[in-house]
Coordinates of C-alpha atoms and ligand atoms in Angstrom, one line a residue:
X15 CA 0.0 0.0 0.0
X16 CA 1.4 3.3 -1.1
X17 CA 1.5 6.2 1.4
X18 CA 1.3 9.8 0.2
X19 CA 4.3 12.1 1.0
X20 CA 2.0 14.3 3.2
X21 CA 0.2 11.4 4.9
X22 CA 1.0 10.4 8.5
X23 CA 3.9 8.0 8.6
X24 CA 3.2 4.3 9.1
X25 CA 5.4 4.2 12.2
X26 CA 2.9 6.0 14.3
X27 CA 5.1 9.0 15.0
X28 CA 2.4 11.5 13.9
X29 CA 4.9 13.1 11.5
X30 CA 4.3 13.4 7.8
X31 CA 5.7 10.4 5.8
X32 CA 8.1 12.6 3.8
X33 CA 9.8 13.9 6.9
X34 CA 9.8 10.6 8.8
X35 CA 10.3 7.1 7.2
X36 CA 10.2 8.0 3.4
X37 CA 14.0 8.0 2.9
X38 CA 14.2 5.0 5.2
X39 CA 11.8 3.1 2.9
X40 CA 13.6 4.2 -0.2
X41 CA 16.9 2.8 1.3
X42 CA 15.2 -0.5 2.1
X43 CA 13.7 -0.7 -1.3
X44 CA 17.1 -0.3 -3.0
X45 CA 18.6 -2.9 -0.7
X46 CA 15.8 -5.3 -1.5
X47 CA 16.4 -4.7 -5.2
X48 CA 20.0 -5.7 -4.7
X49 CA 18.7 -9.1 -3.3
X50 CA 19.1 -8.3 0.4
X51 CA 16.6 -9.6 3.0
X52 CA 15.0 -6.5 4.6
X53 CA 13.1 -6.2 7.9
X54 CA 9.3 -6.1 8.1
X55 CA 7.8 -2.9 9.5
X56 CA 6.9 -4.8 12.7
X57 CA 10.6 -5.1 13.4
X58 CA 11.1 -1.3 13.4
X59 CA 10.4 0.3 16.8
X60 CA 9.2 3.9 17.3
X61 CA 11.3 6.3 19.4
X62 CA 8.7 6.0 22.2
X63 CA 8.9 2.1 22.1
X64 CA 12.7 2.3 22.2
X65 CA 12.6 4.6 25.3
X66 CA 10.3 2.0 27.0
X67 CA 12.7 -0.8 26.0
X68 CA 15.7 1.3 27.2
X69 CA 14.0 1.6 30.7
X70 CA 13.2 -2.1 30.9
X71 CA 16.8 -2.9 29.8
X72 CA 18.2 -0.6 32.6
X73 CA 16.0 -2.6 35.1
X74 CA 17.3 -5.9 33.7
X75 CA 20.9 -4.8 34.0
X76 CA 20.1 -3.7 37.5
X77 CA 18.7 -7.1 38.4
X78 CA 22.0 -8.8 37.2
X79 CA 24.0 -6.3 39.2
X80 CA 21.9 -7.0 42.2
X81 CA 22.4 -10.8 42.0
X82 CA 26.2 -10.7 41.3
X83 CA 27.5 -10.6 45.0
X84 CA 25.3 -13.7 45.8
X85 CA 26.8 -15.8 43.0
X86 CA 29.3 -17.7 45.2
X87 CA 30.4 -21.2 46.1
X88 CA 27.8 -23.1 48.2
X89 CA 24.7 -21.2 47.1
X90 CA 21.9 -23.1 45.4
X91 CA 20.6 -21.9 42.0
X92 CA 17.1 -22.1 43.6
X93 CA 18.2 -19.5 46.1
X94 CA 19.5 -17.2 43.4
X95 CA 16.2 -17.6 41.6
X96 CA 14.2 -16.6 44.7
X97 CA 16.4 -13.6 45.3
X98 CA 15.9 -12.4 41.7
X99 CA 12.2 -13.0 41.9
X100 CA 11.9 -11.0 45.2
X101 CA 14.1 -8.2 44.0
X102 CA 12.4 -7.8 40.6
X103 CA 9.0 -7.6 42.2
X104 CA 10.3 -5.1 44.8
X105 CA 11.2 -2.6 41.9
X106 CA 7.7 -3.0 40.3
X107 CA 9.0 -5.2 37.5
X108 CA 8.2 -8.7 36.3
X109 CA 10.6 -11.6 35.8
X110 CA 9.5 -12.4 32.2
X111 CA 10.8 -16.0 32.1
X112 CA 8.4 -17.1 34.8
X113 CA 5.5 -18.9 33.2
X114 CA 6.8 -18.2 29.6
X115 CA 5.7 -21.2 27.6
X116 CA 5.4 -23.0 31.0
X117 CA 8.9 -22.2 32.2
X118 CA 8.8 -22.8 36.0
X119 CA 11.3 -20.2 37.3
X120 CA 12.2 -16.5 37.1
X121 CA 15.7 -16.9 35.5
X122 CA 17.8 -19.4 33.6
X123 CA 21.0 -20.5 35.4
X124 CA 23.3 -22.8 33.3
X125 CA 26.4 -24.4 34.7
X126 CA 29.4 -25.9 32.8
X127 CA 28.1 -28.3 30.1
X128 CA 24.6 -26.7 30.3
X129 CA 24.5 -24.5 27.3
X130 CA 21.3 -22.6 28.3
X131 CA 17.9 -22.8 29.9
X132 CA 19.2 -24.4 33.0
X133 CA 16.3 -24.5 35.6
X134 CA 17.2 -23.2 39.0
X135 CA 16.9 -25.8 41.8
X136 CA 17.6 -26.1 45.6
X137 CA 19.5 -29.3 44.7
X138 CA 21.9 -27.5 42.4
X139 CA 24.7 -26.0 44.4
X140 CA 27.5 -23.8 42.9
X141 CA 30.9 -25.4 43.5
X142 CA 34.5 -24.4 43.2
X143 CA 35.6 -24.4 39.5
X144 CA 32.1 -24.0 38.0
X145 CA 31.4 -21.6 35.2
X146 CA 27.9 -20.2 35.4
X147 CA 25.6 -18.3 33.1
X148 CA 22.7 -16.3 34.5
X149 CA 20.2 -15.2 31.8
X150 CA 17.6 -12.7 32.9
X151 CA 14.7 -11.1 31.1
X152 CA 12.6 -8.4 32.7
X153 CA 9.3 -6.9 31.8
X154 CA 8.9 -3.3 32.9
X155 CA 6.0 -1.0 32.1
X156 CA 5.1 -3.3 29.2
X157 CA 8.5 -3.5 27.6
X158 CA 11.3 -6.2 27.8
X159 CA 15.0 -6.2 28.3
X160 CA 17.2 -9.3 28.1
X161 CA 20.8 -10.0 29.0
X162 CA 23.1 -12.6 30.4
X163 CA 26.5 -12.8 32.1
X164 CA 29.1 -15.5 33.0
X165 CA 30.4 -16.0 36.6
X166 CA 33.4 -18.0 37.6
X167 CA 33.3 -19.8 41.0
X168 CA 36.6 -20.0 42.9
X169 CA 39.5 -21.7 41.1
X170 CA 38.4 -22.2 37.5
X171 CA 40.5 -24.3 35.0
X172 CA 42.5 -21.8 32.9
X173 CA 41.1 -23.3 29.7
X174 CA 37.6 -22.8 30.9
X175 CA 38.5 -19.2 32.1
X176 CA 39.7 -18.5 28.5
X177 CA 36.4 -19.9 27.1
X178 CA 34.5 -17.5 29.3
X179 CA 36.6 -14.4 28.4
X180 CA 36.8 -15.4 24.7
X181 CA 33.0 -15.7 24.5
X182 CA 32.7 -12.2 25.9
X183 CA 35.1 -11.1 23.2
X184 CA 33.0 -12.9 20.6
X185 CA 30.0 -10.9 21.8
X186 CA 32.0 -7.6 21.6
X187 CA 33.1 -8.6 18.1
X188 CA 29.5 -9.0 17.1
X189 CA 28.7 -5.6 18.5
X190 CA 31.6 -4.0 16.7
X191 CA 30.2 -5.4 13.4
X192 CA 27.1 -3.3 14.0
X193 CA 29.0 0.1 14.3
X194 CA 26.9 1.3 11.4
X195 CA 23.3 0.5 10.2
X196 CA 22.5 -1.7 7.2
X197 CA 25.0 -4.4 8.0
X198 CA 23.3 -7.9 8.0
X199 CA 22.8 -10.6 10.6
X200 CA 25.0 -12.8 8.5
X201 CA 27.8 -10.3 9.0
X202 CA 27.5 -10.7 12.8
X203 CA 27.4 -14.5 12.7
X204 CA 30.3 -14.7 10.3
X205 CA 32.5 -12.5 12.5
X206 CA 31.6 -14.4 15.7
X207 CA 32.0 -17.8 14.2
X208 CA 35.3 -16.9 12.5
X209 CA 36.8 -15.6 15.8
X210 CA 35.5 -18.6 17.8
X211 CA 36.7 -21.2 15.3
X212 CA 40.2 -19.6 15.3
X213 CA 40.4 -20.2 19.1
X214 CA 39.4 -23.8 18.5
X215 CA 35.8 -23.6 19.7
X216 CA 32.5 -24.4 18.1
X217 CA 29.5 -22.1 18.0
X218 CA 26.0 -23.4 18.9
X219 CA 23.7 -23.3 15.8
X220 CA 20.2 -24.3 17.0
X221 CA 19.7 -21.5 19.5
X222 CA 20.6 -17.8 18.9
X223 CA 19.7 -14.2 19.4
X224 CA 16.3 -12.6 18.5
X225 CA 14.3 -9.5 18.3
X226 CA 13.0 -8.3 21.6
X227 CA 11.2 -5.4 23.3
X228 CA 7.5 -5.6 22.8
X229 CA 7.6 -9.3 23.3
X230 CA 10.1 -11.6 25.0
X231 CA 11.0 -13.2 21.7
X232 CA 10.4 -11.5 18.3
X233 CA 11.7 -11.9 14.8
X234 CA 14.4 -11.8 13.4
X235 CA 16.4 -14.8 14.5
X236 CA 20.0 -13.8 15.1
X237 CA 22.4 -16.7 14.1
X238 CA 25.9 -16.7 15.5
X239 CA 27.1 -18.6 12.5
X240 CA 26.6 -16.8 9.2
X241 CA 27.9 -15.7 5.8
X242 CA 28.7 -12.0 5.1
X243 CA 25.9 -10.0 3.4
X244 CA 23.3 -12.7 4.0
X245 CA 20.2 -12.8 6.2
X246 CA 18.2 -9.7 7.4
X247 CA 19.6 -6.2 7.1
X248 CA 19.8 -4.3 10.4
X249 CA 18.0 -1.0 10.0
X250 CA 17.7 1.8 12.5
X251 CA 14.9 1.1 15.0
X252 CA 15.5 -2.6 15.2
X253 CA 16.0 -4.0 18.8
X254 CA 17.6 -7.4 19.1
X255 CA 20.0 -9.6 21.1
X256 CA 23.4 -10.9 20.3
X257 CA 24.1 -13.9 22.6
X258 CA 26.7 -16.3 21.3
X259 CA 26.8 -19.8 23.0
X260 CA 30.3 -21.1 22.4
X261 CA 31.4 -24.6 23.2
X262 CA 34.9 -25.9 24.1
X263 CA 34.2 -29.1 22.2
X264 CA 31.5 -30.0 19.6
X265 CA 28.7 -27.5 18.7
X266 CA 26.2 -30.4 19.0
X267 CA 23.7 -30.0 21.8
X268 CA 20.6 -31.9 23.1
X269 CA 17.6 -31.0 25.1
X270 CA 16.8 -32.7 28.4
X271 CA 13.9 -35.1 27.6
X272 CA 12.6 -35.0 31.2
X273 CA 12.3 -31.3 31.9
X274 CA 11.9 -30.2 28.3
X275 CA 14.2 -27.1 28.8
X276 CA 17.8 -27.7 29.7
X277 CA 20.2 -27.7 26.8
X278 CA 23.4 -29.7 27.2
X279 CA 26.5 -30.0 25.1
X280 CA 26.6 -33.5 23.4
X281 CA 30.1 -34.2 24.6
X282 CA 29.8 -33.0 28.2
X283 CA 32.4 -30.2 27.6
X284 CA 31.7 -26.7 28.9
X285 CA 29.8 -23.9 27.1
X286 CA 29.8 -20.2 27.8
X287 CA 27.4 -17.4 26.8
X288 CA 27.1 -13.6 27.2
X289 CA 24.2 -11.6 26.0
X290 CA 23.2 -7.9 25.3
X291 CA 20.0 -6.3 24.2
X292 CA 20.9 -3.7 21.5
X293 CA 19.1 -1.1 19.4
X294 CA 20.3 -0.1 15.9
X295 CA 20.4 3.6 15.4
X296 CA 21.4 5.9 12.5
X297 CA 25.0 5.9 14.0
X298 CA 25.3 2.2 14.8
X299 CA 24.3 0.0 17.6
X300 CA 23.8 1.0 21.2
X301 CA 23.9 -1.4 24.1
X302 CA 20.6 -1.3 26.1
X303 CA 20.8 -4.3 28.5
X304 CA 24.1 -5.9 29.6
Ligands
ZN420 ZN1 8.0 7.2 10.6

Protein backbone atom coordinates (compact mmCIF):
# COMPACT_ATOMS: atom_id res chain seq x y z
CA UNK A 1 0.00 0.00 0.00
CA UNK A 2 1.44 3.34 -1.08
CA UNK A 3 1.48 6.22 1.42
CA UNK A 4 1.32 9.82 0.19
CA UNK A 5 4.27 12.09 1.03
CA UNK A 6 2.04 14.27 3.21
CA UNK A 7 0.16 11.40 4.88
CA UNK A 8 0.97 10.40 8.47
CA UNK A 9 3.94 8.00 8.61
CA UNK A 10 3.20 4.28 9.06
CA UNK A 11 5.41 4.19 12.15
CA UNK A 12 2.90 6.04 14.32
CA UNK A 13 5.15 9.04 15.02
CA UNK A 14 2.41 11.45 13.87
CA UNK A 15 4.90 13.11 11.50
CA UNK A 16 4.35 13.40 7.76
CA UNK A 17 5.69 10.43 5.84
CA UNK A 18 8.10 12.61 3.81
CA UNK A 19 9.82 13.92 6.94
CA UNK A 20 9.78 10.55 8.76
CA UNK A 21 10.32 7.13 7.17
CA UNK A 22 10.21 7.98 3.42
CA UNK A 23 14.00 8.04 2.95
CA UNK A 24 14.24 4.96 5.15
CA UNK A 25 11.77 3.07 2.95
CA UNK A 26 13.64 4.15 -0.20
CA UNK A 27 16.87 2.81 1.30
CA UNK A 28 15.24 -0.54 2.14
CA UNK A 29 13.69 -0.74 -1.32
CA UNK A 30 17.08 -0.27 -2.96
CA UNK A 31 18.64 -2.93 -0.71
CA UNK A 32 15.78 -5.31 -1.55
CA UNK A 33 16.35 -4.69 -5.24
CA UNK A 34 19.96 -5.71 -4.72
CA UNK A 35 18.74 -9.05 -3.33
CA UNK A 36 19.08 -8.29 0.39
CA UNK A 37 16.65 -9.56 3.03
CA UNK A 38 14.96 -6.52 4.59
CA UNK A 39 13.10 -6.23 7.91
CA UNK A 40 9.33 -6.11 8.14
CA UNK A 41 7.77 -2.90 9.52
CA UNK A 42 6.86 -4.80 12.67
CA UNK A 43 10.59 -5.09 13.43
CA UNK A 44 11.05 -1.29 13.39
CA UNK A 45 10.39 0.28 16.80
CA UNK A 46 9.21 3.86 17.29
CA UNK A 47 11.29 6.28 19.41
CA UNK A 48 8.66 5.95 22.17
CA UNK A 49 8.94 2.15 22.14
CA UNK A 50 12.73 2.34 22.17
CA UNK A 51 12.56 4.57 25.27
CA UNK A 52 10.35 1.97 26.97
CA UNK A 53 12.73 -0.85 26.03
CA UNK A 54 15.66 1.28 27.24
CA UNK A 55 14.02 1.61 30.67
CA UNK A 56 13.21 -2.12 30.86
CA UNK A 57 16.80 -2.89 29.83
CA UNK A 58 18.15 -0.65 32.62
CA UNK A 59 16.01 -2.58 35.08
CA UNK A 60 17.25 -5.91 33.68
CA UNK A 61 20.89 -4.77 34.00
CA UNK A 62 20.13 -3.67 37.55
CA UNK A 63 18.75 -7.15 38.39
CA UNK A 64 21.96 -8.80 37.16
CA UNK A 65 24.04 -6.27 39.15
CA UNK A 66 21.90 -7.04 42.21
CA UNK A 67 22.45 -10.82 42.03
CA UNK A 68 26.21 -10.66 41.34
CA UNK A 69 27.47 -10.63 44.97
CA UNK A 70 25.30 -13.67 45.76
CA UNK A 71 26.81 -15.84 43.02
CA UNK A 72 29.33 -17.69 45.20
CA UNK A 73 30.42 -21.23 46.06
CA UNK A 74 27.84 -23.11 48.16
CA UNK A 75 24.73 -21.18 47.08
CA UNK A 76 21.92 -23.08 45.36
CA UNK A 77 20.60 -21.88 42.03
CA UNK A 78 17.13 -22.13 43.61
CA UNK A 79 18.15 -19.47 46.15
CA UNK A 80 19.51 -17.19 43.39
CA UNK A 81 16.22 -17.59 41.55
CA UNK A 82 14.20 -16.63 44.66
CA UNK A 83 16.39 -13.57 45.26
CA UNK A 84 15.91 -12.45 41.67
CA UNK A 85 12.15 -12.96 41.91
CA UNK A 86 11.87 -10.97 45.16
CA UNK A 87 14.13 -8.15 43.98
CA UNK A 88 12.42 -7.83 40.59
CA UNK A 89 8.99 -7.62 42.24
CA UNK A 90 10.30 -5.07 44.76
CA UNK A 91 11.17 -2.64 41.95
CA UNK A 92 7.73 -3.04 40.31
CA UNK A 93 9.04 -5.20 37.48
CA UNK A 94 8.16 -8.71 36.32
CA UNK A 95 10.56 -11.64 35.83
CA UNK A 96 9.54 -12.36 32.25
CA UNK A 97 10.76 -15.97 32.06
CA UNK A 98 8.38 -17.06 34.84
CA UNK A 99 5.50 -18.88 33.16
CA UNK A 100 6.79 -18.20 29.64
CA UNK A 101 5.69 -21.25 27.64
CA UNK A 102 5.37 -23.02 30.99
CA UNK A 103 8.90 -22.22 32.23
CA UNK A 104 8.77 -22.77 36.01
CA UNK A 105 11.34 -20.25 37.34
CA UNK A 106 12.23 -16.53 37.11
CA UNK A 107 15.65 -16.90 35.50
CA UNK A 108 17.83 -19.41 33.63
CA UNK A 109 21.03 -20.55 35.36
CA UNK A 110 23.29 -22.75 33.26
CA UNK A 111 26.39 -24.41 34.72
CA UNK A 112 29.39 -25.90 32.84
CA UNK A 113 28.06 -28.28 30.14
CA UNK A 114 24.57 -26.74 30.33
CA UNK A 115 24.47 -24.47 27.29
CA UNK A 116 21.32 -22.55 28.28
CA UNK A 117 17.86 -22.80 29.85
CA UNK A 118 19.15 -24.42 33.04
CA UNK A 119 16.28 -24.52 35.56
CA UNK A 120 17.21 -23.25 39.04
CA UNK A 121 16.89 -25.81 41.84
CA UNK A 122 17.58 -26.06 45.56
CA UNK A 123 19.48 -29.25 44.73
CA UNK A 124 21.91 -27.51 42.38
CA UNK A 125 24.75 -26.01 44.42
CA UNK A 126 27.50 -23.83 42.89
CA UNK A 127 30.89 -25.38 43.52
CA UNK A 128 34.54 -24.43 43.17
CA UNK A 129 35.61 -24.43 39.52
CA UNK A 130 32.12 -23.97 38.01
CA UNK A 131 31.40 -21.55 35.18
CA UNK A 132 27.86 -20.22 35.40
CA UNK A 133 25.60 -18.25 33.07
CA UNK A 134 22.70 -16.26 34.50
CA UNK A 135 20.23 -15.20 31.82
CA UNK A 136 17.61 -12.70 32.88
CA UNK A 137 14.67 -11.13 31.06
CA UNK A 138 12.65 -8.40 32.75
CA UNK A 139 9.31 -6.87 31.82
CA UNK A 140 8.89 -3.27 32.95
CA UNK A 141 5.96 -1.00 32.07
CA UNK A 142 5.06 -3.32 29.21
CA UNK A 143 8.53 -3.55 27.64
CA UNK A 144 11.28 -6.19 27.79
CA UNK A 145 15.04 -6.17 28.34
CA UNK A 146 17.18 -9.32 28.11
CA UNK A 147 20.83 -9.99 28.95
CA UNK A 148 23.10 -12.62 30.43
CA UNK A 149 26.51 -12.82 32.06
CA UNK A 150 29.06 -15.45 33.05
CA UNK A 151 30.36 -15.98 36.57
CA UNK A 152 33.40 -18.02 37.59
CA UNK A 153 33.29 -19.75 40.96
CA UNK A 154 36.57 -20.02 42.87
CA UNK A 155 39.47 -21.70 41.14
CA UNK A 156 38.43 -22.25 37.50
CA UNK A 157 40.51 -24.29 35.02
CA UNK A 158 42.49 -21.79 32.88
CA UNK A 159 41.13 -23.34 29.67
CA UNK A 160 37.57 -22.77 30.95
CA UNK A 161 38.47 -19.23 32.05
CA UNK A 162 39.68 -18.52 28.53
CA UNK A 163 36.44 -19.91 27.11
CA UNK A 164 34.50 -17.46 29.30
CA UNK A 165 36.60 -14.40 28.38
CA UNK A 166 36.82 -15.35 24.70
CA UNK A 167 33.03 -15.72 24.55
CA UNK A 168 32.69 -12.19 25.94
CA UNK A 169 35.10 -11.06 23.24
CA UNK A 170 32.98 -12.87 20.62
CA UNK A 171 29.95 -10.85 21.78
CA UNK A 172 32.00 -7.63 21.59
CA UNK A 173 33.11 -8.58 18.07
CA UNK A 174 29.45 -9.02 17.11
CA UNK A 175 28.66 -5.57 18.52
CA UNK A 176 31.63 -4.04 16.66
CA UNK A 177 30.21 -5.36 13.35
CA UNK A 178 27.10 -3.25 14.05
CA UNK A 179 28.96 0.06 14.32
CA UNK A 180 26.87 1.31 11.43
CA UNK A 181 23.34 0.46 10.23
CA UNK A 182 22.53 -1.65 7.16
CA UNK A 183 24.95 -4.45 8.01
CA UNK A 184 23.34 -7.90 8.02
CA UNK A 185 22.77 -10.58 10.62
CA UNK A 186 24.98 -12.81 8.46
CA UNK A 187 27.84 -10.33 9.01
CA UNK A 188 27.48 -10.72 12.78
CA UNK A 189 27.39 -14.52 12.67
CA UNK A 190 30.34 -14.67 10.30
CA UNK A 191 32.51 -12.47 12.54
CA UNK A 192 31.62 -14.37 15.71
CA UNK A 193 32.04 -17.82 14.18
CA UNK A 194 35.34 -16.89 12.50
CA UNK A 195 36.77 -15.63 15.80
CA UNK A 196 35.50 -18.63 17.80
CA UNK A 197 36.73 -21.18 15.29
CA UNK A 198 40.21 -19.59 15.31
CA UNK A 199 40.35 -20.19 19.07
CA UNK A 200 39.44 -23.84 18.49
CA UNK A 201 35.84 -23.56 19.71
CA UNK A 202 32.53 -24.39 18.06
CA UNK A 203 29.46 -22.14 18.03
CA UNK A 204 25.97 -23.43 18.85
CA UNK A 205 23.66 -23.28 15.84
CA UNK A 206 20.21 -24.33 17.03
CA UNK A 207 19.74 -21.46 19.48
CA UNK A 208 20.58 -17.80 18.87
CA UNK A 209 19.66 -14.20 19.40
CA UNK A 210 16.31 -12.61 18.54
CA UNK A 211 14.26 -9.49 18.26
CA UNK A 212 13.00 -8.31 21.64
CA UNK A 213 11.25 -5.39 23.29
CA UNK A 214 7.49 -5.58 22.79
CA UNK A 215 7.56 -9.34 23.30
CA UNK A 216 10.06 -11.61 25.02
CA UNK A 217 10.99 -13.21 21.68
CA UNK A 218 10.40 -11.54 18.32
CA UNK A 219 11.73 -11.87 14.79
CA UNK A 220 14.35 -11.82 13.43
CA UNK A 221 16.41 -14.84 14.50
CA UNK A 222 20.04 -13.84 15.07
CA UNK A 223 22.38 -16.69 14.13
CA UNK A 224 25.92 -16.66 15.50
CA UNK A 225 27.10 -18.63 12.48
CA UNK A 226 26.57 -16.82 9.19
CA UNK A 227 27.85 -15.68 5.84
CA UNK A 228 28.68 -12.02 5.10
CA UNK A 229 25.93 -10.03 3.40
CA UNK A 230 23.28 -12.69 3.97
CA UNK A 231 20.25 -12.77 6.24
CA UNK A 232 18.24 -9.74 7.42
CA UNK A 233 19.59 -6.19 7.10
CA UNK A 234 19.79 -4.31 10.44
CA UNK A 235 17.96 -1.02 9.99
CA UNK A 236 17.71 1.85 12.49
CA UNK A 237 14.90 1.14 14.97
CA UNK A 238 15.53 -2.60 15.25
CA UNK A 239 15.99 -4.00 18.76
CA UNK A 240 17.60 -7.42 19.08
CA UNK A 241 19.97 -9.55 21.13
CA UNK A 242 23.39 -10.94 20.35
CA UNK A 243 24.08 -13.90 22.63
CA UNK A 244 26.68 -16.34 21.34
CA UNK A 245 26.81 -19.78 22.97
CA UNK A 246 30.33 -21.10 22.42
CA UNK A 247 31.42 -24.64 23.23
CA UNK A 248 34.89 -25.91 24.14
CA UNK A 249 34.17 -29.09 22.17
CA UNK A 250 31.49 -29.97 19.64
CA UNK A 251 28.75 -27.52 18.69
CA UNK A 252 26.23 -30.37 18.96
CA UNK A 253 23.68 -30.00 21.76
CA UNK A 254 20.64 -31.85 23.06
CA UNK A 255 17.59 -31.00 25.14
CA UNK A 256 16.79 -32.71 28.43
CA UNK A 257 13.91 -35.07 27.61
CA UNK A 258 12.57 -35.01 31.18
CA UNK A 259 12.33 -31.27 31.90
CA UNK A 260 11.93 -30.18 28.26
CA UNK A 261 14.16 -27.11 28.77
CA UNK A 262 17.77 -27.74 29.73
CA UNK A 263 20.17 -27.73 26.77
CA UNK A 264 23.43 -29.69 27.21
CA UNK A 265 26.55 -30.05 25.08
CA UNK A 266 26.63 -33.45 23.40
CA UNK A 267 30.14 -34.25 24.58
CA UNK A 268 29.81 -32.96 28.16
CA UNK A 269 32.40 -30.22 27.62
CA UNK A 270 31.66 -26.72 28.91
CA UNK A 271 29.83 -23.92 27.12
CA UNK A 272 29.84 -20.17 27.75
CA UNK A 273 27.43 -17.38 26.81
CA UNK A 274 27.12 -13.61 27.15
CA UNK A 275 24.16 -11.56 25.95
CA UNK A 276 23.22 -7.93 25.30
CA UNK A 277 19.99 -6.28 24.17
CA UNK A 278 20.87 -3.73 21.49
CA UNK A 279 19.15 -1.06 19.42
CA UNK A 280 20.32 -0.13 15.94
CA UNK A 281 20.43 3.65 15.41
CA UNK A 282 21.44 5.92 12.51
CA UNK A 283 24.96 5.89 13.96
CA UNK A 284 25.31 2.18 14.77
CA UNK A 285 24.26 -0.05 17.58
CA UNK A 286 23.77 1.03 21.19
CA UNK A 287 23.86 -1.44 24.11
CA UNK A 288 20.63 -1.31 26.13
CA UNK A 289 20.81 -4.33 28.50
CA UNK A 290 24.10 -5.88 29.58
ZN1 LIG B 1 8.00 7.17 10.60
